[in-house]
Tab-separated table of C-alpha atoms and ligand atoms in Angstrom:
chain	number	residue	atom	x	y	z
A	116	UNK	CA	6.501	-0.284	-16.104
A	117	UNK	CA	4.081	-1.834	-18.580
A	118	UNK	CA	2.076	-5.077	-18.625
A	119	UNK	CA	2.113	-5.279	-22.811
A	120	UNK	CA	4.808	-8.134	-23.418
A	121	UNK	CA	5.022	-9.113	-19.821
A	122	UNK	CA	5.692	-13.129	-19.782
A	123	UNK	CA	5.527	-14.633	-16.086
A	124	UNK	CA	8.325	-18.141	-15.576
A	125	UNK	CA	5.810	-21.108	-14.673
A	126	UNK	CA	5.539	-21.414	-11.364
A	127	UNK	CA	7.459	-18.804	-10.377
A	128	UNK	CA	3.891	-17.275	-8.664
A	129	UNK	CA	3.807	-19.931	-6.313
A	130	UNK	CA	7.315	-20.557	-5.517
A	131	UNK	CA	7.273	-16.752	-4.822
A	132	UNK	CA	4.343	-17.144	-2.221
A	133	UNK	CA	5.470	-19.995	-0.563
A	134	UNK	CA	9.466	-18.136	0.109
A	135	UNK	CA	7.637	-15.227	1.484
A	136	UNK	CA	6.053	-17.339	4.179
A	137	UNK	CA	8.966	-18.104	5.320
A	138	UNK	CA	10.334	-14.995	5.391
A	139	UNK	CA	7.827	-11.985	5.608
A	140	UNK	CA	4.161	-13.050	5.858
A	141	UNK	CA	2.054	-15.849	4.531
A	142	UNK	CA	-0.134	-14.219	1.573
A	143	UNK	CA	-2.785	-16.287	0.822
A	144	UNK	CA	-4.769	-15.355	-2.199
A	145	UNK	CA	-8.239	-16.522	-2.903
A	146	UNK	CA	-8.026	-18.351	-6.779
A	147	UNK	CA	-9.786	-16.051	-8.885
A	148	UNK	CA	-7.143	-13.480	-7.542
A	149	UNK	CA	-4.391	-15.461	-7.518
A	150	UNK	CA	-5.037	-16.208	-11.534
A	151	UNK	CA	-4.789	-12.123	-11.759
A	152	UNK	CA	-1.382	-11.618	-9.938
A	153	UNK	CA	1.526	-10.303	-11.593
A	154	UNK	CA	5.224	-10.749	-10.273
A	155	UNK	CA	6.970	-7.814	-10.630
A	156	UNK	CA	9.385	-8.857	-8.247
A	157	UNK	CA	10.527	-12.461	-7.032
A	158	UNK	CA	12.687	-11.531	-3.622
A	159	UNK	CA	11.378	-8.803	-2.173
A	160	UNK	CA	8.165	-9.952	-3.620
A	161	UNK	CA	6.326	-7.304	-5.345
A	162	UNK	CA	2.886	-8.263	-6.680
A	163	UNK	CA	0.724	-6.635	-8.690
A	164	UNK	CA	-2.951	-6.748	-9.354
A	165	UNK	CA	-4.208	-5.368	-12.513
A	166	UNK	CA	-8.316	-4.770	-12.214
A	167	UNK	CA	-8.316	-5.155	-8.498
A	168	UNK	CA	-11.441	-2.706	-8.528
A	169	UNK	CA	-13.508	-1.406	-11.263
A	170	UNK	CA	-13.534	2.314	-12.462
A	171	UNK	CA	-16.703	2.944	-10.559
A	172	UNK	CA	-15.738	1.535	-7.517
A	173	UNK	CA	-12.449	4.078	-7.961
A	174	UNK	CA	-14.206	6.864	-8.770
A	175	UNK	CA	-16.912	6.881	-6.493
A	176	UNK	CA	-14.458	6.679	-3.502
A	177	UNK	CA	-12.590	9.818	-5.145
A	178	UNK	CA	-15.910	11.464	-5.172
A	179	UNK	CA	-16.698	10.682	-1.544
A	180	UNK	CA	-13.394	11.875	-0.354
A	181	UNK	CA	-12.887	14.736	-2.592
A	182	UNK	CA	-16.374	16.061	-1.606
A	183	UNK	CA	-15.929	16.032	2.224
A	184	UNK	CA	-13.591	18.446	2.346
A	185	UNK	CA	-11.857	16.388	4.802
A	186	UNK	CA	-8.562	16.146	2.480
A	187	UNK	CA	-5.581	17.286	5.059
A	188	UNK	CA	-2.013	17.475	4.870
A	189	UNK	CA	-0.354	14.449	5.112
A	190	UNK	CA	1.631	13.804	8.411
A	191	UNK	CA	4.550	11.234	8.409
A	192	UNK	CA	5.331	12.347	12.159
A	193	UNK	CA	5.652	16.171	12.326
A	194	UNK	CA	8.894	17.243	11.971
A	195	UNK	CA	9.211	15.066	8.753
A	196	UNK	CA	6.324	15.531	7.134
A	197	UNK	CA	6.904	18.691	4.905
A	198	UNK	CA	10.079	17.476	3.506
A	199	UNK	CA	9.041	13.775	3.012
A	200	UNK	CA	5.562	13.835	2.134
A	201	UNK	CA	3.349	16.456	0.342
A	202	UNK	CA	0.537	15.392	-0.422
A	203	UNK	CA	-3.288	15.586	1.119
A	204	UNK	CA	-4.375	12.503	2.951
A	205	UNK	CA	-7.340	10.956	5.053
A	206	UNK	CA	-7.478	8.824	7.393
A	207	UNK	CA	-10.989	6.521	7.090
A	208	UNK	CA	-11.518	5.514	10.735
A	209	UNK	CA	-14.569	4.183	11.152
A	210	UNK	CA	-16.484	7.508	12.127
A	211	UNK	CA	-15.218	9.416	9.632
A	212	UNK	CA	-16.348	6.685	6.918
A	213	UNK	CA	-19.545	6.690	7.882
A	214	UNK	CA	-19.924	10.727	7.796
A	215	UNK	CA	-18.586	10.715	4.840
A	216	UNK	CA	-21.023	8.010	3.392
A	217	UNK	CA	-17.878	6.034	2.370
A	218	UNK	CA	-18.229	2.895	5.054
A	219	UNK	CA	-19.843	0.447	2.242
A	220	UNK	CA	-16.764	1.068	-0.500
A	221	UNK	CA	-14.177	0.881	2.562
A	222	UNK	CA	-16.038	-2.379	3.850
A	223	UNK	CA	-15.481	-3.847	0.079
A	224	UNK	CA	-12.013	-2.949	0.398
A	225	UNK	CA	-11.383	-5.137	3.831
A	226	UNK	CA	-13.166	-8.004	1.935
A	227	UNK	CA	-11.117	-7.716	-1.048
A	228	UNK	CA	-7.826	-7.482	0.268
A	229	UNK	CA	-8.936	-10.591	2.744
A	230	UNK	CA	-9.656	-11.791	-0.706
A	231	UNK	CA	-6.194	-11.346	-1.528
A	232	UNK	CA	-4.873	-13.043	1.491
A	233	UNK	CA	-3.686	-10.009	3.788
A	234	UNK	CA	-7.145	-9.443	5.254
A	235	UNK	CA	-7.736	-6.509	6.742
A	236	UNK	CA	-7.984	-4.930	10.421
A	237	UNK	CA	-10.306	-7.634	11.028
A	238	UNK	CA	-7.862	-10.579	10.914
A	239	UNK	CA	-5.106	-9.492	13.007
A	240	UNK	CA	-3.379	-6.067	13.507
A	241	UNK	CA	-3.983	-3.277	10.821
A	242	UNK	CA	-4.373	0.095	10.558
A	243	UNK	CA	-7.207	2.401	8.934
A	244	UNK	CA	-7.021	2.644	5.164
A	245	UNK	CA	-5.969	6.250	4.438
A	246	UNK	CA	-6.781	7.718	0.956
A	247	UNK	CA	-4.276	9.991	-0.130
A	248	UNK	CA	-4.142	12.525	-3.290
A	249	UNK	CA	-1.208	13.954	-4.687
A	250	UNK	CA	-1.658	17.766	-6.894
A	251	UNK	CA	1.112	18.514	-9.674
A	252	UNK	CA	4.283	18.792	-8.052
A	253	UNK	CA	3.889	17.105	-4.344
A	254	UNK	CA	5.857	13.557	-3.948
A	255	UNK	CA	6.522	11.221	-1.324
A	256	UNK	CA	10.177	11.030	-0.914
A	257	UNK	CA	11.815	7.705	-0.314
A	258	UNK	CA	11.509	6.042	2.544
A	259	UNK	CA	10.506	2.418	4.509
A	260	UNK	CA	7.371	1.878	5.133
A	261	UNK	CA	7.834	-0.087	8.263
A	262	UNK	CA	9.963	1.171	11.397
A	263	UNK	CA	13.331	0.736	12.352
A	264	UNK	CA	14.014	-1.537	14.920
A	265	UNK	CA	14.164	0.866	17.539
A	266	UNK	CA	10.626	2.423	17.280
A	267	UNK	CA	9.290	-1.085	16.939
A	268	UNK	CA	10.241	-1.205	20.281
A	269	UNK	CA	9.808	2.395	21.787
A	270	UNK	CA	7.671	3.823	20.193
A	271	UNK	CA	5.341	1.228	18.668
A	272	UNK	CA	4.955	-1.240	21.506
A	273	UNK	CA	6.092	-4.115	18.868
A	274	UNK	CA	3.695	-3.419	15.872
A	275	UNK	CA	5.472	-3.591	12.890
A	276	UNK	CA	4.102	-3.185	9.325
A	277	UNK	CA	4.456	-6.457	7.356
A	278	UNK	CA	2.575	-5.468	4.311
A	279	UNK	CA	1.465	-2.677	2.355
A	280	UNK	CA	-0.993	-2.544	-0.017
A	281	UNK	CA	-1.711	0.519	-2.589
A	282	UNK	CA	-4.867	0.803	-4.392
A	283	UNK	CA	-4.452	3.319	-7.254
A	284	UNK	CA	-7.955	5.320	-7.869
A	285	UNK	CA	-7.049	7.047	-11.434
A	286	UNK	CA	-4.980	6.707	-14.567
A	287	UNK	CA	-2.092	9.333	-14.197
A	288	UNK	CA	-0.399	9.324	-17.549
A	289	UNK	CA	2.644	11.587	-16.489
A	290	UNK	CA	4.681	11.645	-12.995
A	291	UNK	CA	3.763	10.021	-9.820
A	292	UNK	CA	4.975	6.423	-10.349
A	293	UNK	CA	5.569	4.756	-7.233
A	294	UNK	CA	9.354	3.885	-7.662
A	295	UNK	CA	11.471	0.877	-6.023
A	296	UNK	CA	15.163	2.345	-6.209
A	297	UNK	CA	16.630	-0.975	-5.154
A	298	UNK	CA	14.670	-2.997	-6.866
A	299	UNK	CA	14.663	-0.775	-10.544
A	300	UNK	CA	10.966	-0.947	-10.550
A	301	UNK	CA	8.472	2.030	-11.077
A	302	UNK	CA	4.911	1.635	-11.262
A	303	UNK	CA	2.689	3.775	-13.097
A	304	UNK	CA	-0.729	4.227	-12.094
A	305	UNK	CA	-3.700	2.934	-13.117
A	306	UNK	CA	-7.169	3.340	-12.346
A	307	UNK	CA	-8.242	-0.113	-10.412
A	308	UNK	CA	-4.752	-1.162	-10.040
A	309	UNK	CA	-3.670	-2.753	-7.049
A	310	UNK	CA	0.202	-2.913	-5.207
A	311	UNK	CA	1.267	-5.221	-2.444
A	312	UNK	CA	4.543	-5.336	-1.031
A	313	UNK	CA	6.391	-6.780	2.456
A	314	UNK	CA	8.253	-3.777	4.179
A	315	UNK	CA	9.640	-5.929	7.272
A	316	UNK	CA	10.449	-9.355	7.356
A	317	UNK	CA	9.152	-12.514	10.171
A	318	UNK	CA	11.352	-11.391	13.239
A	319	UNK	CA	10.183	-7.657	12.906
A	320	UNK	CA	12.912	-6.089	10.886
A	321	UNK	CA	12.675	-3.702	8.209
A	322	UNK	CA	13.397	-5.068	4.626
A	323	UNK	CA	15.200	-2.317	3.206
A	324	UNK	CA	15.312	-3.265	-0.514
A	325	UNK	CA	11.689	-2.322	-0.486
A	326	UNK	CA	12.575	1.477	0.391
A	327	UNK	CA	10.261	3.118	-2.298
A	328	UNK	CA	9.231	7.426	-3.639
A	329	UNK	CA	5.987	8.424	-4.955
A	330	UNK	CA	7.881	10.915	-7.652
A	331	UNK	CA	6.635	14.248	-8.151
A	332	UNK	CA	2.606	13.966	-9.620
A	333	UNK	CA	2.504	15.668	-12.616
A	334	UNK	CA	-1.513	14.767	-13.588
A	335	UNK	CA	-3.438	14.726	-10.160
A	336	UNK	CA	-2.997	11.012	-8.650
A	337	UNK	CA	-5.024	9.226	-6.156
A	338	UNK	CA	-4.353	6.502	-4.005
A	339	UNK	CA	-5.914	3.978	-1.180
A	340	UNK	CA	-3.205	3.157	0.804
A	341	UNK	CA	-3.660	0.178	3.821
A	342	UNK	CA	-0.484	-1.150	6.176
A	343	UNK	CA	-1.336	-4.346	7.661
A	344	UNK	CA	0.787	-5.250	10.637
A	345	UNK	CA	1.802	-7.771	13.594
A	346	UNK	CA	3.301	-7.444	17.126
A	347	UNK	CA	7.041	-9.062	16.524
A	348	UNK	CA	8.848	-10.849	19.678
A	349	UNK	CA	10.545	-8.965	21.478
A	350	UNK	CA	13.087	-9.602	24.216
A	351	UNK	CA	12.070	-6.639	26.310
A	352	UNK	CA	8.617	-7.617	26.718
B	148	AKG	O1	1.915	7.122	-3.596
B	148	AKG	C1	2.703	6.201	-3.796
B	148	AKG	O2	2.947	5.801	-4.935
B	148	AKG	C2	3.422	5.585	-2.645
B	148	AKG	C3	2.741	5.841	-1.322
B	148	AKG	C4	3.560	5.347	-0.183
B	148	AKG	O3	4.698	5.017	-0.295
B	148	AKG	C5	2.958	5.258	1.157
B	148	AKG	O4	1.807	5.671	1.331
B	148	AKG	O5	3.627	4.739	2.062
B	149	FE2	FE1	5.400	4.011	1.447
């Protein structure tokens, strides 16, 4: 995908937002982002942000992480995770933030994505940001992003994800675009970029035309990744 040429309908921004309350999750962007959004998707909305944060901001939070030495492999669940996901991730709980001296730039993110209008664990159910880094060759096959119905209810007491947003933390000129099969859209990466999609819908269940890959990094990529969530009715509880 590139933004050179890219001409948004009038209104179609809007009309976008105000469909997606009605269906996923009310997004409700603060002006000065809203003026930055770009639809690259009207239904499944997929928005993106162009200079959500600056270079510095990216770089110093690859500097944090990459110095720790806290970088593990991700884990999807365990038997999956091998085969579906191979890159290094970490998870920034709280503690872990602040050992790492990273709690300030993970604080800005919270603000800016409640900035956005999908707050952040604060407002509602969410789940620690997890920075992730992907060497030549690993990928993240495709999948959902939120559950199926069934470990909504077994497994995840009723949490379901509602939206996911991906902050990309370098320029990667070849491989690893984040790739919507469905929806024919891949997304390169670019340093300060930001991603937001809506893997379930209102009543808790999964929007499949979202099902997305991170393809095979060729240059090293780095991401921020956050899920924000909800507890969906459920007739069993
Ligand atoms: O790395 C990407 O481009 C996608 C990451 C992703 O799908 C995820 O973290 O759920
Ligand atoms: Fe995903």
């Amino acid at each position: 995908f590139s933004l050179r040429g890219q001409i948004q309908p009038e209104g179609s921004l809007k009309e976008t937002l105000a469909g997606l309350a009605k269906t996923h999750i009310s997004v409700r962007p603060s002006p000065d982002i809203e003026d930055q959004l770009i639809l690259l998707h009207a239904d499944p909305a997929v928005l993106l942000i162009p200079n959500f944060w600056s270079r510095e901001a990216c770089e110093q939070l690859i500097a944090v992480v990459r110095g720790s030495g806290a970088m593990r492999q991700s884990h999807v669940s365990a038997a999956e995770a091998l085969a579906l996901r191979t890159s290094g991730s970490v998870v920034m709980k709280p503690e872990m933030a602040r050992r790492f001296g990273a709690a300030r730039l993970v604080r800005k993110l919270f603000r800016d994505l409640a900035a956005l209008g999908v707050g952040g664990p604060q407002s509602g159910y969410g789940e620690y940001p997890q920075i992730i880094r992907y060497e030549r060759g690993q990928h993240f096959a495709e999948h959902q992003d939120a559950f199926n119905w069934e470990q909504v209810q077994q497994e995840q007491d009723g949490y379901q994800r509602q939206a996911t947003f991906l902050l990309y933390l370098n320029d990667v000129e070849k491989g690893g675009a984040t790739r919507f099969p469905e929806l024919g859209i891949d997304v390169q990466p670019r340093c300060g970029q930001g991603l937001l999609f809506f893997p379930a819908f209102k009543d808790g269940r999964q929007d499949a035309r979202t099902a997305h890959s991170a393809e095979a990094a060729v240059d090293e990529k780095w991401i921020a990744q956050v899920w924000k969530g909800k507890l969906v009715p459920s007739p069993s509880r």
